[in-house]
mmCIF file of C-alpha atoms (C1' of nucleotides) in Angstrom:
data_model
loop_
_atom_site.group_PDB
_atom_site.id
_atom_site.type_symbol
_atom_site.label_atom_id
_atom_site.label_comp_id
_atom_site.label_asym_id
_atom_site.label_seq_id
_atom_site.Cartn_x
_atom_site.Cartn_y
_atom_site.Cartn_z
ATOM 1 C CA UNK Q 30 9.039 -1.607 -1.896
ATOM 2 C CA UNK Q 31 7.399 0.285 -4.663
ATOM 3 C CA UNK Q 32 8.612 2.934 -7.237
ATOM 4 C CA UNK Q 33 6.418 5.038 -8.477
ATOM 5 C CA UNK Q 34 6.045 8.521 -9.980
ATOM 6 C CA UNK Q 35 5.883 9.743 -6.578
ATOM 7 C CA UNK Q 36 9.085 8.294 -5.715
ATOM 8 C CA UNK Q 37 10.614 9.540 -9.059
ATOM 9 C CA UNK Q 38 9.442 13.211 -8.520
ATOM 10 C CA UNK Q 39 11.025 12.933 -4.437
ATOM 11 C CA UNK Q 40 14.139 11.455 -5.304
ATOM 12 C CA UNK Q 41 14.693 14.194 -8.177
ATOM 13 C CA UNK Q 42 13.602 16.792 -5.759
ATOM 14 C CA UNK Q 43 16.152 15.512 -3.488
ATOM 15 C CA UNK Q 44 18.861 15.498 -6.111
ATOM 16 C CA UNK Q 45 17.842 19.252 -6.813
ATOM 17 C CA UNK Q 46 18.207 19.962 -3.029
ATOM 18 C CA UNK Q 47 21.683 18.134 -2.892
ATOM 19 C CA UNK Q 48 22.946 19.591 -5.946
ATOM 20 C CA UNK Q 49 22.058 23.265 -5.009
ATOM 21 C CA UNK Q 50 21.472 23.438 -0.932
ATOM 22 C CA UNK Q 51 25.594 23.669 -0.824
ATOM 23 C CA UNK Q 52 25.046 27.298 0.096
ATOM 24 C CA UNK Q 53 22.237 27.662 2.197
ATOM 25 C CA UNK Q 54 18.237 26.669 1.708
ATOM 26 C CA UNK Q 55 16.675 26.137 -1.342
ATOM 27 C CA UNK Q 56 13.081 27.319 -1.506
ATOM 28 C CA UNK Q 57 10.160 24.834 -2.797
ATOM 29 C CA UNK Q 58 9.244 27.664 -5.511
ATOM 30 C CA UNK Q 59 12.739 27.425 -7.291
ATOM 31 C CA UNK Q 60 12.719 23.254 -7.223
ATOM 32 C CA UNK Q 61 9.285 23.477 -8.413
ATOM 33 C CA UNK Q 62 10.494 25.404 -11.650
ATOM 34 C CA UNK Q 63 13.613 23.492 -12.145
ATOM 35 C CA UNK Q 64 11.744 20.112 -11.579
ATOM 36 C CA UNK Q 65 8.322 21.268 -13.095
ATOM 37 C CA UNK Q 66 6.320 19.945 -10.256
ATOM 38 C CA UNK Q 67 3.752 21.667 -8.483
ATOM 39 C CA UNK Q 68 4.640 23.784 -5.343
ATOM 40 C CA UNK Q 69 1.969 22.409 -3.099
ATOM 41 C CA UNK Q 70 2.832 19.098 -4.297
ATOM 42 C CA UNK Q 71 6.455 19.617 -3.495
ATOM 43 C CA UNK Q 72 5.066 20.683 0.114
ATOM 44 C CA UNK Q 73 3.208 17.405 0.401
ATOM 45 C CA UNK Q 74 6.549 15.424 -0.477
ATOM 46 C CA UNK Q 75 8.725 17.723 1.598
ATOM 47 C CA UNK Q 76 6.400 17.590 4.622
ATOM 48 C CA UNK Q 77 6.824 13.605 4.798
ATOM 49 C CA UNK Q 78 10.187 13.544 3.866
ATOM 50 C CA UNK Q 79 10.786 16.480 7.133
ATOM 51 C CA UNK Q 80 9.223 14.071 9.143
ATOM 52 C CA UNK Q 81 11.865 11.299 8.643
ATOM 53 C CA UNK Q 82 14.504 13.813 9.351
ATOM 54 C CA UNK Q 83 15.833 13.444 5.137
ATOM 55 C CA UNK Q 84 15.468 17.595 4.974
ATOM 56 C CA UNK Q 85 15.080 20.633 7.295
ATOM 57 C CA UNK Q 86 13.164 23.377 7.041
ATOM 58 C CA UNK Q 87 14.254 27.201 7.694
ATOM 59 C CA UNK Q 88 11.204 29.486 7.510
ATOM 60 C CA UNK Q 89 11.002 33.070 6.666
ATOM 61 C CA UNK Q 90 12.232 35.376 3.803
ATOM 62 C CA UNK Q 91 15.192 33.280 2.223
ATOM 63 C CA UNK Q 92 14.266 30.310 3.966
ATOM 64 C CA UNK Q 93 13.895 26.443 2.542
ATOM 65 C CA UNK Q 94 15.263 23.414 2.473
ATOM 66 C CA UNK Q 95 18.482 21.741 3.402
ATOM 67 C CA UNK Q 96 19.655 18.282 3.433
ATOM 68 C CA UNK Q 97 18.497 17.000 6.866
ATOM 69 C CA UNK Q 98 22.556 15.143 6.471
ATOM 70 C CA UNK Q 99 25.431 14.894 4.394
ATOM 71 C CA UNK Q 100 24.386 13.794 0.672
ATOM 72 C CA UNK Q 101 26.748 10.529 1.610
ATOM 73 C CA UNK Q 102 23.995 9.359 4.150
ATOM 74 C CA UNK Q 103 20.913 9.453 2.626
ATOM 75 C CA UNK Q 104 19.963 6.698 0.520
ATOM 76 C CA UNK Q 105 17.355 6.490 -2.355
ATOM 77 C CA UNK Q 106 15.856 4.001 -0.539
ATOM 78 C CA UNK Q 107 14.576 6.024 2.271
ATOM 79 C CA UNK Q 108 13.310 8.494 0.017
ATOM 80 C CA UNK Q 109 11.176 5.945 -1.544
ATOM 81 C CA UNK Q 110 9.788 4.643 1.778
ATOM 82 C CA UNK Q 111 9.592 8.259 3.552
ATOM 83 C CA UNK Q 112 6.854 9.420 0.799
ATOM 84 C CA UNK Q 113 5.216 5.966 0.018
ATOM 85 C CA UNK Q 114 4.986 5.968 4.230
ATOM 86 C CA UNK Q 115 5.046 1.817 3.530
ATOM 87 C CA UNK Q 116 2.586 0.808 5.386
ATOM 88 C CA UNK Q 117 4.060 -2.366 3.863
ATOM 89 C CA UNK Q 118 1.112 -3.994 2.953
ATOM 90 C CA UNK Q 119 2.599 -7.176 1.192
ATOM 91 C CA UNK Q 120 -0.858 -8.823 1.409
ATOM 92 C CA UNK Q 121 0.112 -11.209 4.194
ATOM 93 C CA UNK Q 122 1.292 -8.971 6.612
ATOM 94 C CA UNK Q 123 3.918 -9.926 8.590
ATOM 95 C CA UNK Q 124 3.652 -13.778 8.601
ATOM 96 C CA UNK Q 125 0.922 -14.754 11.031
ATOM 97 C CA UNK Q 126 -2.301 -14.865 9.018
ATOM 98 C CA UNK Q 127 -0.247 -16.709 6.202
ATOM 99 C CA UNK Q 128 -1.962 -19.669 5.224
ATOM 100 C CA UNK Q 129 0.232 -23.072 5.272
ATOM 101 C CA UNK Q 130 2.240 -24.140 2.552
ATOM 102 C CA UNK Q 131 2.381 -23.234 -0.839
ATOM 103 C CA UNK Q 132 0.214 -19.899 -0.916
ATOM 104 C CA UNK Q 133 3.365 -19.032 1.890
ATOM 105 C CA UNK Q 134 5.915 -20.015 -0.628
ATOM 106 C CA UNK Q 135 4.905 -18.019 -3.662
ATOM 107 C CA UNK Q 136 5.077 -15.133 -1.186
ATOM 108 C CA UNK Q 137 7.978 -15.401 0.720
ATOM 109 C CA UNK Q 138 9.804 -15.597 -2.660
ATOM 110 C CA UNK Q 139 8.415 -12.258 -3.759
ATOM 111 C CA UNK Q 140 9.225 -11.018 0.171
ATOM 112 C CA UNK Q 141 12.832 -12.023 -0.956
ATOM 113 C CA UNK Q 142 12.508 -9.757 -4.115
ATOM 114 C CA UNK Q 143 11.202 -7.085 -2.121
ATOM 115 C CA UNK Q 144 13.895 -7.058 0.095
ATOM 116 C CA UNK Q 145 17.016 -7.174 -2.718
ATOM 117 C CA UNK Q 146 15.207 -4.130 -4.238
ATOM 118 C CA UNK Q 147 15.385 -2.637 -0.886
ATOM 119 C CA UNK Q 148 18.568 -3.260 -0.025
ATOM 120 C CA UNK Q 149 19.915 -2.566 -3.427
ATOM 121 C CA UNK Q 150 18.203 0.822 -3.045
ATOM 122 C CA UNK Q 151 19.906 1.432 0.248
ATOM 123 C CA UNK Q 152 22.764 1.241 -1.318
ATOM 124 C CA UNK Q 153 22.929 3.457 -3.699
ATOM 125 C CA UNK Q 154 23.454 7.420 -1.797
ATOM 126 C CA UNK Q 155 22.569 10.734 -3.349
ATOM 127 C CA UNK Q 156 26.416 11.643 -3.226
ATOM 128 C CA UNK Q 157 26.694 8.695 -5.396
ATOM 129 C CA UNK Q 158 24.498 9.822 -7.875
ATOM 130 C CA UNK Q 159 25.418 12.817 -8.166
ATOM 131 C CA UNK Q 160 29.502 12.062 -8.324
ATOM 132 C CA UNK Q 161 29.206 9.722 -10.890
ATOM 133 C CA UNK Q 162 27.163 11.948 -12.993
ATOM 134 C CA UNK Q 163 29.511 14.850 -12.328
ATOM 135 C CA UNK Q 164 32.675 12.521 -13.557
ATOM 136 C CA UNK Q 165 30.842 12.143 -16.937
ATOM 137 C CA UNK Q 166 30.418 15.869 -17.285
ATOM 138 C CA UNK Q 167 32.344 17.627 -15.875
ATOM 139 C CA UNK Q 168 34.509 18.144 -19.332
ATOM 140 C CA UNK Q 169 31.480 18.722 -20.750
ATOM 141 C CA UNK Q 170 30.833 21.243 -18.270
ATOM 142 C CA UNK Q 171 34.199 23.155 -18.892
ATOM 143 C CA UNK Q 172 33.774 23.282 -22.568
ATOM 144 C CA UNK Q 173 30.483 24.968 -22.508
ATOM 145 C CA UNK Q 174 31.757 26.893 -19.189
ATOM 146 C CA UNK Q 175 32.690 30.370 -21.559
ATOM 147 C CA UNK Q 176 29.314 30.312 -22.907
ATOM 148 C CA UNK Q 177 27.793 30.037 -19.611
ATOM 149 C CA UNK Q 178 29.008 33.715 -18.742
ATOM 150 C CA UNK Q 179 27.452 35.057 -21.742
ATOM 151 C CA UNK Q 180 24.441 33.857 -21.202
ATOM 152 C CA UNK Q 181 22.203 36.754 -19.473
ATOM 153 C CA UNK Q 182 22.816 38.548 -22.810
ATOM 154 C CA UNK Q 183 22.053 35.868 -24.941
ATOM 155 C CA UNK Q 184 18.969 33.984 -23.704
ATOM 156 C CA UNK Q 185 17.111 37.110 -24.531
ATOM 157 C CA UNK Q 186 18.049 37.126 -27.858
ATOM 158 C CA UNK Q 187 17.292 33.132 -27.862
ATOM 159 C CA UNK Q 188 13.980 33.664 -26.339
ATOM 160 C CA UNK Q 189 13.137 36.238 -29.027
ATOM 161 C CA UNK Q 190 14.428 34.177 -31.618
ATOM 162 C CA UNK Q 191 11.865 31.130 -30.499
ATOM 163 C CA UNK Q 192 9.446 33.766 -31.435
ATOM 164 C CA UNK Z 30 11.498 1.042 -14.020
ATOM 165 C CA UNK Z 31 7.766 1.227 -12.377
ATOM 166 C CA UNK Z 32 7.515 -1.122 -9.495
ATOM 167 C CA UNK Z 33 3.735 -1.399 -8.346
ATOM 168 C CA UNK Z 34 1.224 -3.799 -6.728
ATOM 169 C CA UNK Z 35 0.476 -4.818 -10.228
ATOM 170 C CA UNK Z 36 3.915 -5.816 -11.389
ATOM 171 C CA UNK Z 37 4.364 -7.749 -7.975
ATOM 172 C CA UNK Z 38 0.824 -9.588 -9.010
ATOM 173 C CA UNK Z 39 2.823 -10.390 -12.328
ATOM 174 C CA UNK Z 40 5.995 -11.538 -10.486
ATOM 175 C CA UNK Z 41 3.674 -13.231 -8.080
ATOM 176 C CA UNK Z 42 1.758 -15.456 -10.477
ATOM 177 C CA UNK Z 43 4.871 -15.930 -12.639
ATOM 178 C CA UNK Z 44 6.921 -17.619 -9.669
ATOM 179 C CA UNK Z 45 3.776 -19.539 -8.805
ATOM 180 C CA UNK Z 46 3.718 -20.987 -12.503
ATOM 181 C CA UNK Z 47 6.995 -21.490 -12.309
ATOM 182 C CA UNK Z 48 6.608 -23.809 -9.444
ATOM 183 C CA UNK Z 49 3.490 -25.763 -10.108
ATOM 184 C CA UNK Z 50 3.939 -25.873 -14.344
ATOM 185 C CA UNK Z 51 7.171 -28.282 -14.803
ATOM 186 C CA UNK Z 52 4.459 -31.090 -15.485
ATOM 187 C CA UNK Z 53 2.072 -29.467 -17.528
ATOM 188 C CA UNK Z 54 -0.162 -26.353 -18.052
ATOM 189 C CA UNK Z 55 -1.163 -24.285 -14.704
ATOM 190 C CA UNK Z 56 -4.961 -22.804 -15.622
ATOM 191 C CA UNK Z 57 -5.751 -19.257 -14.088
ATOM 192 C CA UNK Z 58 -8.349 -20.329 -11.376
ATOM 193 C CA UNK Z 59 -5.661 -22.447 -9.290
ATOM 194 C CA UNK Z 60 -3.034 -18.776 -9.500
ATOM 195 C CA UNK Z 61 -5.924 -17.058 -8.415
ATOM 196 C CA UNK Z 62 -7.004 -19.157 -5.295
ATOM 197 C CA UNK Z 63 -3.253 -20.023 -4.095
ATOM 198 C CA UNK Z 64 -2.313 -16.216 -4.862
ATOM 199 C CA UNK Z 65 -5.384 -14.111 -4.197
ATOM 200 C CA UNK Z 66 -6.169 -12.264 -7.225
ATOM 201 C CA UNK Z 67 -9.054 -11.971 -9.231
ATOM 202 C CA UNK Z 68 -9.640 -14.891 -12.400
ATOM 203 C CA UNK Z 69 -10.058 -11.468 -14.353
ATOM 204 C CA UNK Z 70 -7.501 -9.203 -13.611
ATOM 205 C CA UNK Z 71 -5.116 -12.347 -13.695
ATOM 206 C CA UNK Z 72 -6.487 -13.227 -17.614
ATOM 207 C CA UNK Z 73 -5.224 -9.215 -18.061
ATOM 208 C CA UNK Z 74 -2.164 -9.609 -17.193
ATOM 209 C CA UNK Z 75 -1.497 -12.932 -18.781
ATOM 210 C CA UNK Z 76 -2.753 -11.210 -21.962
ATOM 211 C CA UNK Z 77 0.267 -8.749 -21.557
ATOM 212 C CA UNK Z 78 2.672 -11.593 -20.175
ATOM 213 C CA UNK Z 79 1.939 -13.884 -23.567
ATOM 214 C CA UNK Z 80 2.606 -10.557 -25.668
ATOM 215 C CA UNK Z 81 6.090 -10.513 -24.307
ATOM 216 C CA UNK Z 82 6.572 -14.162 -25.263
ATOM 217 C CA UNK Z 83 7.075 -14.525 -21.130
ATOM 218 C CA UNK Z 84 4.439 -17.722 -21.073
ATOM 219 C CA UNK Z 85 2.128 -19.691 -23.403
ATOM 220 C CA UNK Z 86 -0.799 -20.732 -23.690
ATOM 221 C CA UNK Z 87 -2.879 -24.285 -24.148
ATOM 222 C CA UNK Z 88 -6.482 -23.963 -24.641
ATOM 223 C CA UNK Z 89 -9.756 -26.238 -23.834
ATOM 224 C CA UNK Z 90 -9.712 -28.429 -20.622
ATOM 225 C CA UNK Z 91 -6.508 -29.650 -19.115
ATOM 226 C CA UNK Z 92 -4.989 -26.023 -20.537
ATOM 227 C CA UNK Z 93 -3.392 -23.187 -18.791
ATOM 228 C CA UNK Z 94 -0.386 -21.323 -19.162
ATOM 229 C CA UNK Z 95 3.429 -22.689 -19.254
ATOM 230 C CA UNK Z 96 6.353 -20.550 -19.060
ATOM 231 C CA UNK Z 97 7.632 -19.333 -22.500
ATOM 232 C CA UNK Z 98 10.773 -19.891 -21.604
ATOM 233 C CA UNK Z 99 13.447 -21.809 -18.842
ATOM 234 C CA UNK Z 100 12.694 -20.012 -15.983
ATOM 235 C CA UNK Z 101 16.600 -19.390 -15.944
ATOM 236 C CA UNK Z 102 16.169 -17.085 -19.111
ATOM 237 C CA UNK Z 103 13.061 -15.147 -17.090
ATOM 238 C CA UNK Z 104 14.089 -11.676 -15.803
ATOM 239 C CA UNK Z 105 12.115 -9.905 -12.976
ATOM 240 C CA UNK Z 106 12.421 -6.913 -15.345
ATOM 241 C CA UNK Z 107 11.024 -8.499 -17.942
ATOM 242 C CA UNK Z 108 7.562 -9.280 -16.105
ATOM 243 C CA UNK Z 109 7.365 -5.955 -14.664
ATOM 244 C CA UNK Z 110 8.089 -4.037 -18.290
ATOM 245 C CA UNK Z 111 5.151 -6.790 -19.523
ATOM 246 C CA UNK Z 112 2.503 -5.350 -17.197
ATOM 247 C CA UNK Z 113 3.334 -1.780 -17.210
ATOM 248 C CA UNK Z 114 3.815 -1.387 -21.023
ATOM 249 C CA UNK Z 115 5.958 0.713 -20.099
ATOM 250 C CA UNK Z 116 6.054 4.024 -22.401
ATOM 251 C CA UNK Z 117 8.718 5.169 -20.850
ATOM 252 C CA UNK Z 118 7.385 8.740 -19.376
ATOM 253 C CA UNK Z 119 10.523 9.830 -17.927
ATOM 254 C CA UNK Z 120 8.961 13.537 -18.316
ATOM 255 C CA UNK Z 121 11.904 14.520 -20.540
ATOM 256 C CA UNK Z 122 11.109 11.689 -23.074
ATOM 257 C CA UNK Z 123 14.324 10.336 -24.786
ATOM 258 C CA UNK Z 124 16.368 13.512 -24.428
ATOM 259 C CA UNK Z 125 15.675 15.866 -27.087
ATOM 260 C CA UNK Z 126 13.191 17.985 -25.471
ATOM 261 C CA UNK Z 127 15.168 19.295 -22.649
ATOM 262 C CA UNK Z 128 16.243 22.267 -21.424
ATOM 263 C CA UNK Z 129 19.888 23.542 -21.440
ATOM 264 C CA UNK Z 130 21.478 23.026 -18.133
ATOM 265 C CA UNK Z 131 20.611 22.153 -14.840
ATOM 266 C CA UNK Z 132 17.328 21.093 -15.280
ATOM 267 C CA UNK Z 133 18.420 18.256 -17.363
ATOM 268 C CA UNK Z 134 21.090 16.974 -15.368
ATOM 269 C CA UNK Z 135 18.997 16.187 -12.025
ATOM 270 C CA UNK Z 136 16.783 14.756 -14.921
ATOM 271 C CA UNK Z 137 19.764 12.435 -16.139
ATOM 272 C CA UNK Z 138 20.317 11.677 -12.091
ATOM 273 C CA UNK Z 139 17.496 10.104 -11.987
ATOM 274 C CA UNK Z 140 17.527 8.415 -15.088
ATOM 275 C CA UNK Z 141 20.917 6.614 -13.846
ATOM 276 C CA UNK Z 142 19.277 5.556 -11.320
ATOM 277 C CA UNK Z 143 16.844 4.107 -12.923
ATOM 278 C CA UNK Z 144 18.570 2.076 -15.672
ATOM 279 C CA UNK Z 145 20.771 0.764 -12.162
ATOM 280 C CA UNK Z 146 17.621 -0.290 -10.958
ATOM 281 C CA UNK Z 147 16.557 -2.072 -14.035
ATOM 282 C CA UNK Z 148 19.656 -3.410 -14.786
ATOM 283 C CA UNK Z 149 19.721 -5.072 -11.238
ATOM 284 C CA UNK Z 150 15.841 -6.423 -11.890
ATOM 285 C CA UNK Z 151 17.337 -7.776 -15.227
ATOM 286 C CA UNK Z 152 19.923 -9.759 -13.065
ATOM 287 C CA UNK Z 153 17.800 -11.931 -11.232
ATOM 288 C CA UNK Z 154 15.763 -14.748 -12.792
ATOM 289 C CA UNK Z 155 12.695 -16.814 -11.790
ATOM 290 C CA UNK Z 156 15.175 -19.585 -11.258
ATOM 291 C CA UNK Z 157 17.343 -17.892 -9.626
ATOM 292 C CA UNK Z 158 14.564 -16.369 -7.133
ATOM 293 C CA UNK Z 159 13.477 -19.963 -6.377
ATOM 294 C CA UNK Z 160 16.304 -22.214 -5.987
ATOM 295 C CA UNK Z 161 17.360 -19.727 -3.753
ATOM 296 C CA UNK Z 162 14.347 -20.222 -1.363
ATOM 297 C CA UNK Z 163 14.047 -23.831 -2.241
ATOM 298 C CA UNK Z 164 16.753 -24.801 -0.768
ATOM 299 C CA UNK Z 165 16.191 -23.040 2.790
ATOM 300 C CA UNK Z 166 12.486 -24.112 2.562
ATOM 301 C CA UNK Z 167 13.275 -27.835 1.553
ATOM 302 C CA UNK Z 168 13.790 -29.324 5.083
ATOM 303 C CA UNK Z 169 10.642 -27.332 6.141
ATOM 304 C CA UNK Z 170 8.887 -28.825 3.668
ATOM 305 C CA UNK Z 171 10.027 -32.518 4.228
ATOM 306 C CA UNK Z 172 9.324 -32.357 8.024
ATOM 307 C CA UNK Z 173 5.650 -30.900 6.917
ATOM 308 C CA UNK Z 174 4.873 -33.434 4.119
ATOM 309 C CA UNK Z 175 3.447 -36.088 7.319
ATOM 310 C CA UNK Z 176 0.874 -33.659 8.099
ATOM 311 C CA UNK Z 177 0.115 -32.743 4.502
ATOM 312 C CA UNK Z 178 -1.065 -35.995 4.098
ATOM 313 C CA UNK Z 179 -3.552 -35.915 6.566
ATOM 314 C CA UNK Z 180 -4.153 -31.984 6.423
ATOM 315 C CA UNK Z 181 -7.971 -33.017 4.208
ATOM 316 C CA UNK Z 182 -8.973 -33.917 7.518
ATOM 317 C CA UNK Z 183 -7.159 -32.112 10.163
ATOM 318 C CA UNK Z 184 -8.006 -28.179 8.651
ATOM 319 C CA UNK Z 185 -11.762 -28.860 9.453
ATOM 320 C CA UNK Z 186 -11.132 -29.586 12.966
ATOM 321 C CA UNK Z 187 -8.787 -26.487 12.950
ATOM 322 C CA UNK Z 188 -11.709 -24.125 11.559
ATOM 323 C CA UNK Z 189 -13.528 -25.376 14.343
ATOM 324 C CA UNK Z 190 -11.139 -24.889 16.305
ATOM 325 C CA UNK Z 191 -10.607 -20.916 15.662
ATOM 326 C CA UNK Z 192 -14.264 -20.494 16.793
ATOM 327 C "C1'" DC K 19 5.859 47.706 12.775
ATOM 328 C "C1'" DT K 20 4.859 46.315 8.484
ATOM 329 C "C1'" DT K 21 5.558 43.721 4.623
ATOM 330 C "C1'" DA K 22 6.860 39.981 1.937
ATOM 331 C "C1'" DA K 23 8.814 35.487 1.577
ATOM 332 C "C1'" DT K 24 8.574 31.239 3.017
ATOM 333 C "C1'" DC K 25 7.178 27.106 5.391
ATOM 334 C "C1'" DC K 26 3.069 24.775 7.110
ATOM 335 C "C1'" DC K 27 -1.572 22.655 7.152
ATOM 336 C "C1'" DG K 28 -5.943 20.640 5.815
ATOM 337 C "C1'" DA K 29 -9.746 19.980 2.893
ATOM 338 C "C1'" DC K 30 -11.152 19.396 -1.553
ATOM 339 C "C1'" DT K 31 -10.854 17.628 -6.505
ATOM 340 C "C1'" DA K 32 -9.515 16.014 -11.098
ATOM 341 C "C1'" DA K 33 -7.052 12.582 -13.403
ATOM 342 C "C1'" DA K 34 -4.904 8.314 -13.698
ATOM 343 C "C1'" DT K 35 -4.209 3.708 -12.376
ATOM 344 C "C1'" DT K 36 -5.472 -0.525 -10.180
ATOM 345 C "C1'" DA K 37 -8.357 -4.224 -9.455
ATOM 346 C "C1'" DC K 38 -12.332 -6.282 -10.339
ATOM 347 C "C1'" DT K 39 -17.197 -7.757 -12.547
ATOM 348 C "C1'" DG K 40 -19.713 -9.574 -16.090
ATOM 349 C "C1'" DG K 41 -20.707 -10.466 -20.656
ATOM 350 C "C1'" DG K 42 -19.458 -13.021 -24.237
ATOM 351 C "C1'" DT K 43 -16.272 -16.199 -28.053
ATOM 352 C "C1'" DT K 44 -13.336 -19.772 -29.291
ATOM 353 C "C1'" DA K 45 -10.498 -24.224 -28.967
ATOM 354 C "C1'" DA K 46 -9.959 -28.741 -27.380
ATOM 355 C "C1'" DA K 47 -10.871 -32.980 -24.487
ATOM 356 C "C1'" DT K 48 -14.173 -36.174 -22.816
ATOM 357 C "C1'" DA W 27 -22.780 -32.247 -26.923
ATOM 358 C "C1'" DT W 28 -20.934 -30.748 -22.966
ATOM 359 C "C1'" DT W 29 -17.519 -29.022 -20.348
ATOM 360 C "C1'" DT W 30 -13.239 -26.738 -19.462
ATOM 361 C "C1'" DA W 31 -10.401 -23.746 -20.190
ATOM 362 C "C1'" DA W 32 -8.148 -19.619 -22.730
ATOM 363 C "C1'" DC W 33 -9.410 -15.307 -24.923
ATOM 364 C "C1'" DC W 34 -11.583 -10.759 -25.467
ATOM 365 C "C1'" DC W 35 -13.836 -6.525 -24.328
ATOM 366 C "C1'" DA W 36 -16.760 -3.000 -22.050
ATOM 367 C "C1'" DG W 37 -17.734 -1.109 -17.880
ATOM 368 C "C1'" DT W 38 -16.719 0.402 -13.080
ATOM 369 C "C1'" DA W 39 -15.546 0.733 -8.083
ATOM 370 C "C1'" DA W 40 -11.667 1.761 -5.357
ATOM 371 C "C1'" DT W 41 -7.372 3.666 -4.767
ATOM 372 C "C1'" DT W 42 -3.565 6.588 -5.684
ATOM 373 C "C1'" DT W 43 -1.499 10.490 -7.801
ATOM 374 C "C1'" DA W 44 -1.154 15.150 -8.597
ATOM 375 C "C1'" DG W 45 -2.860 19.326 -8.063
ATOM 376 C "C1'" DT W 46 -5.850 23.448 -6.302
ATOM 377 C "C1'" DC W 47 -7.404 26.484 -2.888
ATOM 378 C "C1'" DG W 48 -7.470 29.062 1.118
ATOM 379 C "C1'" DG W 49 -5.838 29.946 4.766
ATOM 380 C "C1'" DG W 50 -2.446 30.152 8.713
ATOM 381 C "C1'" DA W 51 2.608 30.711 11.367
ATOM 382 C "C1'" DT W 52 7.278 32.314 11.254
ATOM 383 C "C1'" DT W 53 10.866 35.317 10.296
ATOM 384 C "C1'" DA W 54 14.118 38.457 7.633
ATOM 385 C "C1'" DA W 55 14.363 42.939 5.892
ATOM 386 C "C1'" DG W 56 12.874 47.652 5.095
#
DNA sequence: CTTAATCCCGACTAAATTACTGGGTTAAAT
DNA sequence: ATTTAACCCAGTAATTTAGTCGGGATTAAG
């Protein structure tokens, strides 16, 4: 199990899909703005994470992305894994070409690690995420809600104001 | 909350100390031949580990390194925030430079999900990791200790053996 | 039918990180 | 004194990350 930046930027691209794919695909160009990650690096991500069935594609004008399953069933977890493509690599592989005794037992204990991260990972879904962030904003959201439908008009006048 | 090859080095040698240094200090060169890594890159990292207080260190012949600490009040978090010196670099650092709205909250997702994650690292202790294994390794390790004794003379006929 | 939007693909590359090598020095035990 | 270790630091090979580039293939819309 590793977590890396390349896990971080998947998983956020993921929570991006999930939190805007509602109403049909989301195109790589508009997470790559939201997210600030590059678009061909997005395809790299999005072409591993097609092949373990996380997203699907629609191609053409309007195309994108959708969540390859509900939000409820896919797991930060098998983000990680579908971009890292774990080729496990834990040193001793496996357990045959462990040698005996204690060199085992130093490993096997960090095996056990591996595998609480893991499971603790596979626990937690992007629905989750993104319902318990939405509990913790969503008055937050209806307080700023009015100022939300001004702002086409204003963020002009913000923009030319940072100037 | 980085989790790489080098923080499982870190975890790695810090279980193996925490095994072999309840009678004394564990020096480098026996980590790195029961765990693999290089006398170097282990002195790095037990530069960083000492920083953090995580183990000390007895100098001239006879030294090594001891835990700093019971390995009850050792947190997996701890060793892998040690090695990664961690600056943070959650892209949006702290929170003042983001953007209003939706690009920030997919950024907050994710840093949820990471505090979870380093909150659960925080949880489990050296101890914790190896009375856990100890005690579904112990009556391997009893039934082995017969042939351990004799194991000086028996792995040369084995390497022969493999040929 | 043509165009434009989009996914798709592979090869290349710059930057960062990991893992290691090799050169020392200092402290302590024999 | 000599030896055994921790300490320290500069360099560097290998790997991974992140991105660029240049092209396709597919499909909706005009």
């Amino acid at each position: 199990m590793r977590l890396t930046t390349k896990g971080r930027y998947a998983v956020t691209a993921m929570l991006d899909l999930a939190l805007h794919g509602e109403k049909g695909p989301v195109n790589l160009g508009d997470i790559s703005s939201r997210q600030h990650i590059s678009l061909s690096y997005l395809e790299q991500l999005f072409a591993k994470l097609r092949r373990q069935e996380l997203v699907s594609s629609v191609r053409g004008p309007g195309g994108g992305y959708l969540l390859g399953r509900s939000g409820a069933e896919i797991y930060v977890a098998q983000i990680v894994d579908a971009v890292n493509e774990s080729v496990d690599a834990t040193g001793c592989n496996g357990s045959t070409d462990c040698q005996h005794g204690e060199i085992c037992l130093t490993h096997h204990l960090w095996c056990d690690l591996s595998d609480q991260i893991h499971g603790f990972l596979n626990g937690i879904s992007l629905a989750s995420l993104i319902q318990r962030r939405e509990i913790q904003t969503i008055s937050a959201r209806q307080d700023k809600r009015y100022r939300d439908e001004r702002i086409s008009v204003t963020e002009i006048e913000d923009a030319h104001a940072a100037f």
